[in-house]
Short mmCIF file of C-alpha atoms and ligand atoms in Angstrom, two decimals:
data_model
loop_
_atom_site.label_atom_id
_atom_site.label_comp_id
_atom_site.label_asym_id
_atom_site.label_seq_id
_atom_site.Cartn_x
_atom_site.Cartn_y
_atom_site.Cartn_z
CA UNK A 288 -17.17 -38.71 -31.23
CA UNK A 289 -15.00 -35.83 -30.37
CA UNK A 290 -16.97 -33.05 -28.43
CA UNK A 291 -16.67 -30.49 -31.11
CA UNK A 292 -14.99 -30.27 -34.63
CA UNK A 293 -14.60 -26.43 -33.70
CA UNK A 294 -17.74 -25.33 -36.73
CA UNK A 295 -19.77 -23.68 -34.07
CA UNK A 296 -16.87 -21.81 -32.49
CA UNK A 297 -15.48 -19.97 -35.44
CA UNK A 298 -18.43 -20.06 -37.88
CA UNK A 299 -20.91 -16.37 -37.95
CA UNK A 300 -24.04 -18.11 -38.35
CA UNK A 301 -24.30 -20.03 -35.33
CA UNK A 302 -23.01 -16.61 -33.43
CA UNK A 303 -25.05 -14.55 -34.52
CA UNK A 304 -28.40 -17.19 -34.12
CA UNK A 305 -27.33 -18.70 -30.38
CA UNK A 306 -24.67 -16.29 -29.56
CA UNK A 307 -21.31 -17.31 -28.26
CA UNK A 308 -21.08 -21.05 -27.17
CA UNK A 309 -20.71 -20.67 -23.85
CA UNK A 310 -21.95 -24.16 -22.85
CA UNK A 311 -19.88 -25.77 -25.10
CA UNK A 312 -16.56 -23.99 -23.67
CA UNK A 313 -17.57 -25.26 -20.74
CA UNK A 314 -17.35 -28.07 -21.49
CA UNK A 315 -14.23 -27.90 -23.09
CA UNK A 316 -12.79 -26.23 -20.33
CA UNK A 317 -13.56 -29.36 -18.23
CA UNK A 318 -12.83 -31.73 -20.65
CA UNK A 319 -10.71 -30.91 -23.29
CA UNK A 320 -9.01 -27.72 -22.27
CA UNK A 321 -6.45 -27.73 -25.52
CA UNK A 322 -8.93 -29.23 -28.15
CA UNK A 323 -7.88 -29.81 -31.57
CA UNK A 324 -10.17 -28.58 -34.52
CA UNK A 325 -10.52 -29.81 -37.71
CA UNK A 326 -13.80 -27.85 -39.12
CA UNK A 327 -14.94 -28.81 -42.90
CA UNK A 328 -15.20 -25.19 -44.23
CA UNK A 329 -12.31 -23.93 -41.85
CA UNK A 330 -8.40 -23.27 -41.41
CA UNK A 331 -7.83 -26.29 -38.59
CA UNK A 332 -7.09 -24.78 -35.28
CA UNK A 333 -6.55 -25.53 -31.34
CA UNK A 334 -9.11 -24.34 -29.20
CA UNK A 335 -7.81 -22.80 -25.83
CA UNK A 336 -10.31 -22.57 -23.51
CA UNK A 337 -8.87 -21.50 -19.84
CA UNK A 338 -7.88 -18.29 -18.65
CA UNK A 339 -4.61 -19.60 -17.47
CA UNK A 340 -3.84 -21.01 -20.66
CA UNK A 341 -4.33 -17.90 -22.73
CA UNK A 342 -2.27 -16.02 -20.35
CA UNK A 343 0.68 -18.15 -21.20
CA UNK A 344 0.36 -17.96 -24.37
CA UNK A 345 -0.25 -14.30 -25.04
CA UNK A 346 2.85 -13.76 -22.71
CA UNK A 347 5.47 -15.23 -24.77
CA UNK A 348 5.16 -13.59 -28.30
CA UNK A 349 8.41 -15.40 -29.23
CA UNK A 350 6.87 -18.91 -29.15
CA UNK A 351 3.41 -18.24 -30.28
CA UNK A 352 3.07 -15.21 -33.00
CA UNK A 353 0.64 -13.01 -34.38
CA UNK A 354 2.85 -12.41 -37.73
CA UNK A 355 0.84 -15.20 -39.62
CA UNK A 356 -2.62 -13.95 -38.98
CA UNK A 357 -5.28 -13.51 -36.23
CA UNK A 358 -8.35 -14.87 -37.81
CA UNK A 359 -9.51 -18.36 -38.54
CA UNK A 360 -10.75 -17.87 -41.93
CA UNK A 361 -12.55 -20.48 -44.13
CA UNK A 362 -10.62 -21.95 -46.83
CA UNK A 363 -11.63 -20.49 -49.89
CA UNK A 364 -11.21 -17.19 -48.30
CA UNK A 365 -7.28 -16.90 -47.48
CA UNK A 366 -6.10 -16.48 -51.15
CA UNK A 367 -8.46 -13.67 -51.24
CA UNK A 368 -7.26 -12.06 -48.44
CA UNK A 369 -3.94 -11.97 -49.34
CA UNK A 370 -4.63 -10.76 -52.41
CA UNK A 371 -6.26 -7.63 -51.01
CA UNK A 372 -5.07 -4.09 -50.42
CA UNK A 373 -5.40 -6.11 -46.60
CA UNK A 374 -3.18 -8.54 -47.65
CA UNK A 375 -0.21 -5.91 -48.46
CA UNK A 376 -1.05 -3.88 -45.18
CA UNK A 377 1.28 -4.29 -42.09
CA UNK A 378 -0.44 -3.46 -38.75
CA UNK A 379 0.84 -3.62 -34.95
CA UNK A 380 -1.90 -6.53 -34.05
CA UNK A 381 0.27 -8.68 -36.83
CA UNK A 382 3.52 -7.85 -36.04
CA UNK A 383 5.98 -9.48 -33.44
CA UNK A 384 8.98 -8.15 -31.60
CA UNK A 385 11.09 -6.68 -31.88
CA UNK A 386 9.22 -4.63 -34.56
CA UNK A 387 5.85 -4.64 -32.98
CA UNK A 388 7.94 -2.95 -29.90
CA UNK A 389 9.10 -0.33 -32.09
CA UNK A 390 5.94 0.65 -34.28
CA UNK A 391 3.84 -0.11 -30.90
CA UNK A 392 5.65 2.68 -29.04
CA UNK A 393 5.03 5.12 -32.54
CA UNK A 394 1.11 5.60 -30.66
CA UNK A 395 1.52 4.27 -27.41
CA UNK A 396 1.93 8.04 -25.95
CA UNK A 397 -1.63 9.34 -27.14
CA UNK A 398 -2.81 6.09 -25.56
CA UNK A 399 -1.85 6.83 -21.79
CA UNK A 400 -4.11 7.32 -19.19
CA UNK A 401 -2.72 10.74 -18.91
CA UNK A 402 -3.75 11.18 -22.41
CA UNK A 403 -6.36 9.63 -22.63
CA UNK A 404 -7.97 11.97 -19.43
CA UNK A 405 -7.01 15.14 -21.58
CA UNK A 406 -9.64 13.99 -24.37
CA UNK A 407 -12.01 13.46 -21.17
CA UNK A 408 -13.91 16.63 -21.79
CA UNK A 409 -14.75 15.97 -25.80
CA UNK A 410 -15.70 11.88 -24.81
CA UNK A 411 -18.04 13.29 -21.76
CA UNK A 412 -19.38 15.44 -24.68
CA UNK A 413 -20.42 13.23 -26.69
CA UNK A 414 -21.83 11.16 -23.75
CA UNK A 415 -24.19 13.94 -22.88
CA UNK A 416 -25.34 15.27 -26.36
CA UNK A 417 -26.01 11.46 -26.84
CA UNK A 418 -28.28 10.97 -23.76
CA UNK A 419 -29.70 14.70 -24.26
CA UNK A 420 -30.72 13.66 -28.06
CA UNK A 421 -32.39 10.55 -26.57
CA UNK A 422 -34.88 12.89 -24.18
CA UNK A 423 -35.67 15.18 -26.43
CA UNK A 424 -37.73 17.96 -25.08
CA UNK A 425 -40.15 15.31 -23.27
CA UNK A 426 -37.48 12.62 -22.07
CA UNK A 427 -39.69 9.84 -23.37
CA UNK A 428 -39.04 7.94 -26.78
CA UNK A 429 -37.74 4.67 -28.02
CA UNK A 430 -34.63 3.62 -29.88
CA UNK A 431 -32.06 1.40 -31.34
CA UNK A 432 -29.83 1.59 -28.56
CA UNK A 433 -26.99 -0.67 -30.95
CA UNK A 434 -27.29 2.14 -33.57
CA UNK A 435 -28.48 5.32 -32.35
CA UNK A 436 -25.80 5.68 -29.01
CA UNK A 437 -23.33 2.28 -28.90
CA UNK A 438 -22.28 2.74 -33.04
CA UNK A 439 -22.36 7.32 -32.37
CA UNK A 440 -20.29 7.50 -29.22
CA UNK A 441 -17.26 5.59 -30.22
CA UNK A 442 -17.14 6.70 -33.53
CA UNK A 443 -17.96 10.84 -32.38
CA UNK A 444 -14.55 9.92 -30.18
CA UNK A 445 -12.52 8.14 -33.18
CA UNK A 446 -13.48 10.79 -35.90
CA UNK A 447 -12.20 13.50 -33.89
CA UNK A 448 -8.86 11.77 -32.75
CA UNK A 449 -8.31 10.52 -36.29
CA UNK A 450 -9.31 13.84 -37.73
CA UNK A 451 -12.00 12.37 -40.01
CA UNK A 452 -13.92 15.10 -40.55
CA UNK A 453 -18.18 14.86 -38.96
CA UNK A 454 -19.19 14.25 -42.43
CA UNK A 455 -17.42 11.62 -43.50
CA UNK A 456 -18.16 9.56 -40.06
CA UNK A 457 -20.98 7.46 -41.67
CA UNK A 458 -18.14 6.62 -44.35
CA UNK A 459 -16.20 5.00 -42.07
CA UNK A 460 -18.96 3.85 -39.94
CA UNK A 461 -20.04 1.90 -43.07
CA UNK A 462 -16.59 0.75 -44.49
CA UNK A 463 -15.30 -0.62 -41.10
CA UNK A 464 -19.17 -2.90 -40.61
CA UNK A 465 -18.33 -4.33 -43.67
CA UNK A 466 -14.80 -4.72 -42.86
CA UNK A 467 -16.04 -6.70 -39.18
CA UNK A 468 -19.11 -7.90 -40.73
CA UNK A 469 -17.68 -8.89 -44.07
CA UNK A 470 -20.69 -11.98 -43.63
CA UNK A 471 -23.43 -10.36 -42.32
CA UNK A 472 -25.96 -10.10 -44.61
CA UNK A 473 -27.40 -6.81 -43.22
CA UNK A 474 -23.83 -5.29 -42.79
CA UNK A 475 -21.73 -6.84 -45.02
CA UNK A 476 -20.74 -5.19 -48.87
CA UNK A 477 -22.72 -5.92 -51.87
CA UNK A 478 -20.31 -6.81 -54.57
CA UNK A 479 -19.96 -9.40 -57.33
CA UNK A 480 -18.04 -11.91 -55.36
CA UNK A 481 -15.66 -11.59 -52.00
CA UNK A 482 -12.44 -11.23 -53.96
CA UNK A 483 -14.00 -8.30 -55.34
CA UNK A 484 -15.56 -7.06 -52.37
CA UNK A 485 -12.33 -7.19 -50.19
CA UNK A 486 -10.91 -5.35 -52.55
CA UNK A 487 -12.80 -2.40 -53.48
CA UNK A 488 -13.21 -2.47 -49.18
CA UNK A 489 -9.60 -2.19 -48.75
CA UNK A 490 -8.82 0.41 -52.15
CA UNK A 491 -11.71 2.53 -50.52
CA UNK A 492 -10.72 3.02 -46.63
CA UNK A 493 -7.06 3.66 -47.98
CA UNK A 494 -8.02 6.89 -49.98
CA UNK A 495 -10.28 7.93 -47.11
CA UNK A 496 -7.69 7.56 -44.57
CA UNK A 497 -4.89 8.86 -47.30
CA UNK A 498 -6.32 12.09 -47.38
CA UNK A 499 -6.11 12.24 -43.68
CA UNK A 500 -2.61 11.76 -43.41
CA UNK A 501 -1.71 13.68 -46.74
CA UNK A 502 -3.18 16.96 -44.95
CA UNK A 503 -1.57 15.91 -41.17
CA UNK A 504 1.84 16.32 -43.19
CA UNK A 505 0.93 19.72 -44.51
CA UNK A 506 -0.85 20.97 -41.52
CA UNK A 507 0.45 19.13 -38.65
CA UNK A 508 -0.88 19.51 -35.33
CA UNK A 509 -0.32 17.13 -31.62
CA UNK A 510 -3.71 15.25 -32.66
CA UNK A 511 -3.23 11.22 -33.17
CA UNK A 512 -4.13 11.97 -37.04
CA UNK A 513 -0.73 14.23 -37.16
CA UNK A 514 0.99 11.97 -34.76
CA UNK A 515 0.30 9.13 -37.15
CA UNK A 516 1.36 10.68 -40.40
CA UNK A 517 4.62 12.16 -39.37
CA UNK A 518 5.98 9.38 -37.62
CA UNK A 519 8.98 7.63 -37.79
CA UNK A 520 10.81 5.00 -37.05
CA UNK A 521 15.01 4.45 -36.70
CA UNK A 522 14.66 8.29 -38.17
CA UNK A 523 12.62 6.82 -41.69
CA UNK A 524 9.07 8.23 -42.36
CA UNK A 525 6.83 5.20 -41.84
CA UNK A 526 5.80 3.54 -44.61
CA UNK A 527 2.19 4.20 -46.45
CA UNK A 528 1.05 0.73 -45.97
CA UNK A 529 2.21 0.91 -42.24
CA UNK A 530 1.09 4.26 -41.57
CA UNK A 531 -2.71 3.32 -43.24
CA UNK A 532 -2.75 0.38 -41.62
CA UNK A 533 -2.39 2.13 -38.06
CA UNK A 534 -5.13 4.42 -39.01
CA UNK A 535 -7.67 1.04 -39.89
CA UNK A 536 -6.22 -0.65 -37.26
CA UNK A 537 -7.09 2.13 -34.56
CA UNK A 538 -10.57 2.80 -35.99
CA UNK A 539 -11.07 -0.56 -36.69
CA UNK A 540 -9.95 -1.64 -33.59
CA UNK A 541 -11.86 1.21 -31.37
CA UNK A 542 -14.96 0.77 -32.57
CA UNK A 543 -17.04 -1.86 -32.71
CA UNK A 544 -15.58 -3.21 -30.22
CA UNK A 545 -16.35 -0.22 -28.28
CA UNK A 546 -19.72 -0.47 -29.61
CA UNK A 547 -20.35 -4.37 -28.59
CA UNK A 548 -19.44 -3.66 -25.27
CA UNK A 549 -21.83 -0.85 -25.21
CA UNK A 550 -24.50 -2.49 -27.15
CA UNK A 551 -24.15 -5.71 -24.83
CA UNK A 552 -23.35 -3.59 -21.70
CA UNK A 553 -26.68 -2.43 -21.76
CA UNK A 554 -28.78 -5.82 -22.56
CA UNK A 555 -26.85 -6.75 -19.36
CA UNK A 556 -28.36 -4.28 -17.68
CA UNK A 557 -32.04 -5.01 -19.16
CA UNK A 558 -31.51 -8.33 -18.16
CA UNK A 559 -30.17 -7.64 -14.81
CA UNK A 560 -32.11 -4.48 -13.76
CA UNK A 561 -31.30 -4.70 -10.43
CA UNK A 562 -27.28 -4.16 -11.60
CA UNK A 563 -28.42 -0.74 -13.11
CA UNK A 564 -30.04 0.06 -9.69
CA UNK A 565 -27.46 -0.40 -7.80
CA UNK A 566 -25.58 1.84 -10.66
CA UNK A 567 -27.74 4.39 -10.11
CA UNK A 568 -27.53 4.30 -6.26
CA UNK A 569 -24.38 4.29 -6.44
CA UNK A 570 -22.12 5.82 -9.14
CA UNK A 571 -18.66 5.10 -7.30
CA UNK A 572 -19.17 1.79 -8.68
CA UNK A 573 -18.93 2.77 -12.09
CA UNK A 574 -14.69 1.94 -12.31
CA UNK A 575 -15.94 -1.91 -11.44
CA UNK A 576 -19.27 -2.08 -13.78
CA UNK A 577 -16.76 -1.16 -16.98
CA UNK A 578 -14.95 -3.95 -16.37
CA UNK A 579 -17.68 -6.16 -15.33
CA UNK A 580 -19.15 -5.26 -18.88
CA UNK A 581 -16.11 -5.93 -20.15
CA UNK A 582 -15.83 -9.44 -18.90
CA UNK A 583 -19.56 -10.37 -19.47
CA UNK A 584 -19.55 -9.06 -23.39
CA UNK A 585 -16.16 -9.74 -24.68
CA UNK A 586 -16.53 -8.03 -27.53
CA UNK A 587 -12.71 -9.51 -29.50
CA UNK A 588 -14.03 -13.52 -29.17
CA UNK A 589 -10.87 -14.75 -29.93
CA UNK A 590 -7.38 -13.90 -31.26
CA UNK A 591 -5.22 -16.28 -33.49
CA UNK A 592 -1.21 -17.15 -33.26
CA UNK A 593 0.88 -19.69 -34.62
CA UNK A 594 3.49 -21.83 -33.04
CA UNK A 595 6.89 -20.45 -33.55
CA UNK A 596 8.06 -24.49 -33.29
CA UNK A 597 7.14 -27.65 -31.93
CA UNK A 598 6.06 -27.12 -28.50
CA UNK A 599 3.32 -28.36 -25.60
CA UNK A 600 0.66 -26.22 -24.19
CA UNK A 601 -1.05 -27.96 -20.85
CA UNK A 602 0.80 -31.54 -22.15
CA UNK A 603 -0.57 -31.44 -25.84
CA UNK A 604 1.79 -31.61 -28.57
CA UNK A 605 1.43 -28.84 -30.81
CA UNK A 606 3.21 -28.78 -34.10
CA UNK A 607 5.34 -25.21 -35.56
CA UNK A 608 2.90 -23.99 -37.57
CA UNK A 609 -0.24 -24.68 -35.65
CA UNK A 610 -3.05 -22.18 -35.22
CA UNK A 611 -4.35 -22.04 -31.88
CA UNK A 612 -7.18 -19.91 -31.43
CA UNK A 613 -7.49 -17.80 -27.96
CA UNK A 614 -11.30 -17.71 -26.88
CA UNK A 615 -11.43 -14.74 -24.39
CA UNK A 616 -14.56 -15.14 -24.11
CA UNK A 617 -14.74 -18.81 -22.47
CA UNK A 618 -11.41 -17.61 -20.36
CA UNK A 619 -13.84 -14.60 -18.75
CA UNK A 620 -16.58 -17.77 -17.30
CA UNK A 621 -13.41 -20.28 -15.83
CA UNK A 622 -14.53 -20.99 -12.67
CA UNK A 623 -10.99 -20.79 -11.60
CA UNK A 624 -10.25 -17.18 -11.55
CA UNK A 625 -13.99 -15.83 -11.86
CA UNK A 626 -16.54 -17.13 -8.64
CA UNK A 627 -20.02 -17.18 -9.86
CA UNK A 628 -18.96 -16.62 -13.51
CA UNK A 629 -22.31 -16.81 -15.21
CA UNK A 630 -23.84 -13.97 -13.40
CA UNK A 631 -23.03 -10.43 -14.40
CA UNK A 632 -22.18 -8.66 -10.67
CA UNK A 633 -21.29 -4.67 -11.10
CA UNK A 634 -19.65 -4.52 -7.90
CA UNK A 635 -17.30 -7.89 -8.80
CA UNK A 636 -14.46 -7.23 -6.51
CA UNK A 637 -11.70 -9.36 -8.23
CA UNK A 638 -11.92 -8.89 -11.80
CA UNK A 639 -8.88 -10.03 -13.98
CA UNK A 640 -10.71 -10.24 -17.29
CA UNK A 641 -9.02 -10.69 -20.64
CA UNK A 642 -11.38 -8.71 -22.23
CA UNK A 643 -8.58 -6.53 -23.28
CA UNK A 644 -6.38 -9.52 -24.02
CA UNK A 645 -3.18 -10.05 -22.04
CA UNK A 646 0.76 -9.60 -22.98
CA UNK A 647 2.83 -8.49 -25.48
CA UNK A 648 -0.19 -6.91 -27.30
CA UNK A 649 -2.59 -6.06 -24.77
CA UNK A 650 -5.48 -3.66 -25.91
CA UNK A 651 -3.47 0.14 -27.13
CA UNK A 652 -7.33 1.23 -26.45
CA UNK A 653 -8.14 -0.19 -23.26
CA UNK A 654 -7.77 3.48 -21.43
CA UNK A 655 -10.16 5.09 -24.05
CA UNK A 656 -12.12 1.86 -23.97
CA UNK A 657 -12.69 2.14 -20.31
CA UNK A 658 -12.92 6.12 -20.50
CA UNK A 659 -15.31 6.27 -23.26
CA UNK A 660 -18.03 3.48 -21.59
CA UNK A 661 -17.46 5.21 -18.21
CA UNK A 662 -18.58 8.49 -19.07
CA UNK A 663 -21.78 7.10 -21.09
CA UNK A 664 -22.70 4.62 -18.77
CA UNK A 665 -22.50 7.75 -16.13
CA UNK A 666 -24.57 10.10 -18.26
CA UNK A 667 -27.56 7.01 -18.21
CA UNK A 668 -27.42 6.10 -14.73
CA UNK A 669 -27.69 9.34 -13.22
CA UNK A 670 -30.54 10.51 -15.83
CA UNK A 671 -32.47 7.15 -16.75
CA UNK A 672 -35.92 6.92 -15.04
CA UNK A 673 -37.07 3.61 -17.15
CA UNK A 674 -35.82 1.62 -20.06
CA UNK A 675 -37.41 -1.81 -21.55
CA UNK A 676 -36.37 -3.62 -24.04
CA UNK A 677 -39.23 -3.68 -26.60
CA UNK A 678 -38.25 -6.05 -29.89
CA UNK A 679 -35.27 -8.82 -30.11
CA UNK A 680 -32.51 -8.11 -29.78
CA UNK A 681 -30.34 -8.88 -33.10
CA UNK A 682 -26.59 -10.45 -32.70
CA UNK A 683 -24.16 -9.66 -35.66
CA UNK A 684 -23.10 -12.45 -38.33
CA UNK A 685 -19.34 -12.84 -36.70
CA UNK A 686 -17.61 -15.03 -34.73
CA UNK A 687 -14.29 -13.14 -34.06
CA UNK A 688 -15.77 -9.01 -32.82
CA UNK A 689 -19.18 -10.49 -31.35
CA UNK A 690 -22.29 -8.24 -30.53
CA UNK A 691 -25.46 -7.18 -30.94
CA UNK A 692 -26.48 -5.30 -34.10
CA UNK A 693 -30.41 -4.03 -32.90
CA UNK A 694 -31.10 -4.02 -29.32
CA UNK A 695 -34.68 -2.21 -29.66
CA UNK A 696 -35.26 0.26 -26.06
CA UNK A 697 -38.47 2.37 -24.61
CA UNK A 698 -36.95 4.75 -22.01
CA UNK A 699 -37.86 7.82 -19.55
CA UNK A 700 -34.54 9.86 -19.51
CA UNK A 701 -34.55 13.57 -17.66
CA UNK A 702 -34.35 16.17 -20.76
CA UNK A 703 -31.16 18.30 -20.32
CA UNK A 704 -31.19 20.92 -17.71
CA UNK A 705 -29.05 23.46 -20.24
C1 HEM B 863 -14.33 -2.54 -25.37
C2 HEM B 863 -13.51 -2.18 -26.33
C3 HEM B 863 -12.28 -2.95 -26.76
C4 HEM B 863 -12.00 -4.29 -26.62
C5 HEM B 863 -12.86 -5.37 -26.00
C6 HEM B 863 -10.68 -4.50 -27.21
C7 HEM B 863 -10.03 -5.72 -27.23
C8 HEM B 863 -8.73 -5.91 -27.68
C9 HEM B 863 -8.00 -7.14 -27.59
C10 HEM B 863 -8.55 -8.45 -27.00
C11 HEM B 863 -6.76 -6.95 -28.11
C12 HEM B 863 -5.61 -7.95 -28.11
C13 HEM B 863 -5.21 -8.49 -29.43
C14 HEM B 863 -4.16 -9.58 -29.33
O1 HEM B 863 -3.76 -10.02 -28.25
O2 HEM B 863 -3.74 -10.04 -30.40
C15 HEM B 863 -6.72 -5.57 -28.57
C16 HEM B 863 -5.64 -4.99 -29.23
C17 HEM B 863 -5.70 -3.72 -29.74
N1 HEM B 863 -6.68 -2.76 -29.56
FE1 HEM B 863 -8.39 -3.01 -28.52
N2 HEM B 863 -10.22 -3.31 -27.70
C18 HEM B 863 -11.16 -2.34 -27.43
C19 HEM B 863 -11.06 -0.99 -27.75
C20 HEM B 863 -10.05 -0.42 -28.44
C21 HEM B 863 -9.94 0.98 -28.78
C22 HEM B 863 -10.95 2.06 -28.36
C23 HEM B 863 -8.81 1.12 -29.53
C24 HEM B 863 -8.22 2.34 -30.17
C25 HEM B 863 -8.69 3.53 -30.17
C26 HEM B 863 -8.18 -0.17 -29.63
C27 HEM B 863 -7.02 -0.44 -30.30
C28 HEM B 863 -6.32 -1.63 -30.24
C29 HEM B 863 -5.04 -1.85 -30.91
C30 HEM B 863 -4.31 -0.84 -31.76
C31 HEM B 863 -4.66 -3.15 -30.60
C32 HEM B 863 -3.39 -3.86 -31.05
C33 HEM B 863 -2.33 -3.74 -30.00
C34 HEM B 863 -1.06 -4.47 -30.34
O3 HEM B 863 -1.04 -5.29 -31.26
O4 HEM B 863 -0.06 -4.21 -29.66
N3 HEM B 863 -8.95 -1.09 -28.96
N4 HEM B 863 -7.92 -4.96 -28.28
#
């Protein structure tokens, strides 16, 4: 019996009932490192368990691409995709060198650390109004933290960046769920079948995001909307589809995974309470609890690429044209690089997560990422006096971004002083 056939690693249900299989990557990791995956429902696959593996892999973008897709998807399900606005979208996560080089650097400058600190003031903002609406005039109440402040704060930071204006946010909000959640039940679109559903998904987010760009060319200004929508490349405009497809790939991208990491940040913390203590004790230790969160949640469980030609990874044979699926989330508990991996340790003082991935196309994000759970994480510490978890906690019907949808919270937070 082989240990897995790989259903339970790429299929939602069993994510979002047990949450991500971490004993059974461990397992792999010990045993069958490079596992090959034949699922019933699924596109077959090569698991790739260990950090050092991944690393290898994500490093030479020549040999293993991204062009052919990201996702395991189940059978039935690829025609559909490619049928779909999706389909005809191009997008820097599925593009190789040397274009991905070229369209990469179109947004890498808004993405800086530099830049990134200039939108500081606006993402500390949002941080505090957040918080500030939890106390209330009394600081006591209860709340879905998953909804009410991991889902707001990422997208408050998106909209304005993107320039979608504050009352089209729940738009997007909802469109980019169903685009991550296409098979949660809860999140997911109501439509007469999926080929439908994909499509009216992708026809809708590309006249929200059309609009956006349409008025950046009018009324240009140095925002990452305008930046977007006037860009070119070897002196042509970018195309529609690319230029669309950087706006979903940026929201998309930013935030639920932003959100997981949040959402699950903070059930760390619940879980841990002693963690949040010593958060609250001692704020300098904030730089080291982001990426702590970042390595316990893992919010992007895996990314796909496809062997450029026949080729070995740790002595397996792999064929051209094999998928081999990159599980971040088992390479963030290997016992090599991570001591202690199972316990979640804010002041971790080696940390070399792939959270963010690793390589050629290492999270564009990461700085805003980083910024963006800094500043909330912050705001809580210093003003939390109690928070409980008070209902179950609900994970989300996915198996590729990973969270928790409801993480129900009873807190004493100090109302704003202003
Ligand atoms: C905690 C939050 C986040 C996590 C865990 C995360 C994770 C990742 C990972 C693992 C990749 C690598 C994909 C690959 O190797 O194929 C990636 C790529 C990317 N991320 Fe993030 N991300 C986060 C937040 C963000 C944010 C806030 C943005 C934008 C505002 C963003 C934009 C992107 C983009 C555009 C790429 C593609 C880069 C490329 O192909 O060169 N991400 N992210």
């Amino acid at each position: 019996m082989p240990i897995t056939d790989g259903h339970e690693l790429v299929a939602p249900i069993p994510y979002a009932e047990n949450g991500p299989p971490h004993d059974l990557w461990s397992r792999l990791r010990a045993e069958s490192p490079v596992h090959f995956c034949d699922p019933e429902e699924y596109e077959r696959f090569w698991a790739i368990t260990k950090h050092a593996d991944i690393t290898e892999i994500s490093t030479q973008p020549e040999r293993f691409l991204s062009e052919p897709g990201i996702n395991i998807l189940r059978k039935r399900d690829r025609e559909a995709l490619e049928a779909s606005a999706f389909g005809a979208m191009r997008v820097i996560i599925t593009m190789d060198p040397p274009e991905h080089r070229q369209v990469r650097k179109v947004a890498s400058p808004v993405f800086t650390p530099k830049a990134i600190r200039a939108l500081d003031e606006e993402i500390e903002r949002s941080a505090r109004e957040l918080v500030d609406g939890l106390a209330g005039a009394d600081g006591e109440g209860e709340c879905d933290f998953a909804t009410d402040v991991a889902a707001a704060h990422p997208l408050r930071i998106l909209s304005h960046m993107l320039g979608v204006p504050r009352e089209q946010e729940p738009d997007i909000l909802r469109l980019t769920n169903q685009l991550f959640a296409f098979e949660d039940p809860e999140l997911g679109r109501d439509a007469e079948n999926r080929e439908q559903a994909l499509m009216e998904l992708g026809m809708e987010l590309y006249g929200m995001f059309d609009a956006i760009i349409q008025d950046r060319r009018a009324n240009p200004s140095d925002d990452l909307a305008s930046v977007l929508a006037n860009a070119t490349i070897d002196g042509e405009p970018m195309g529609p589809m690319e230029t669309v497809g950087y706006y979903l790939i940026t929201f998309s991208a930013g935030h639920d995974t932003t959100k997981n990491a949040l959402a699950g940040g903070m059930k760390a913390f619940l879980d841990n309470p002693d963690e949040f203590q010593k958060l609250r004790d001692n704020p300098d230790l904030i730089d080291q609890a982001v990426e702590e969160v970042g390595r316990w949640t893992s919010p992007v469980n895996y990314m796909k690429r496809t062997a450029a030609a026949d080729t070995e990874v740790r002595g397996q044979k792999i064929s051209e044209g094999d998928s081999l699926v990159l599980f971040y989330a088992s390479a963030n508990r290997d016992d090599e690089v991570f001591d202690d991996p199972f316990r979640f340790r804010i002041d971790r003082e080696s940390n070399r997560h792939l959270g963010f991935g690793i390589g050629e196309h290492f999270c564009l994000g990461a700085n805003m990422a980083r910024r963006s759970m800094r500043a909330l994480w912050l705001e809580l510490a210093a003003r939390t006096e109690s928070v409980e978890q008070i209902g179950e906690a609900k994970r989300i019907h996915s198996a590729f971004v990973v969270g928790l949808k409801h993480l129900p919270v009873r807190y004493r937070i100090r109302p704003s002083e202003g």
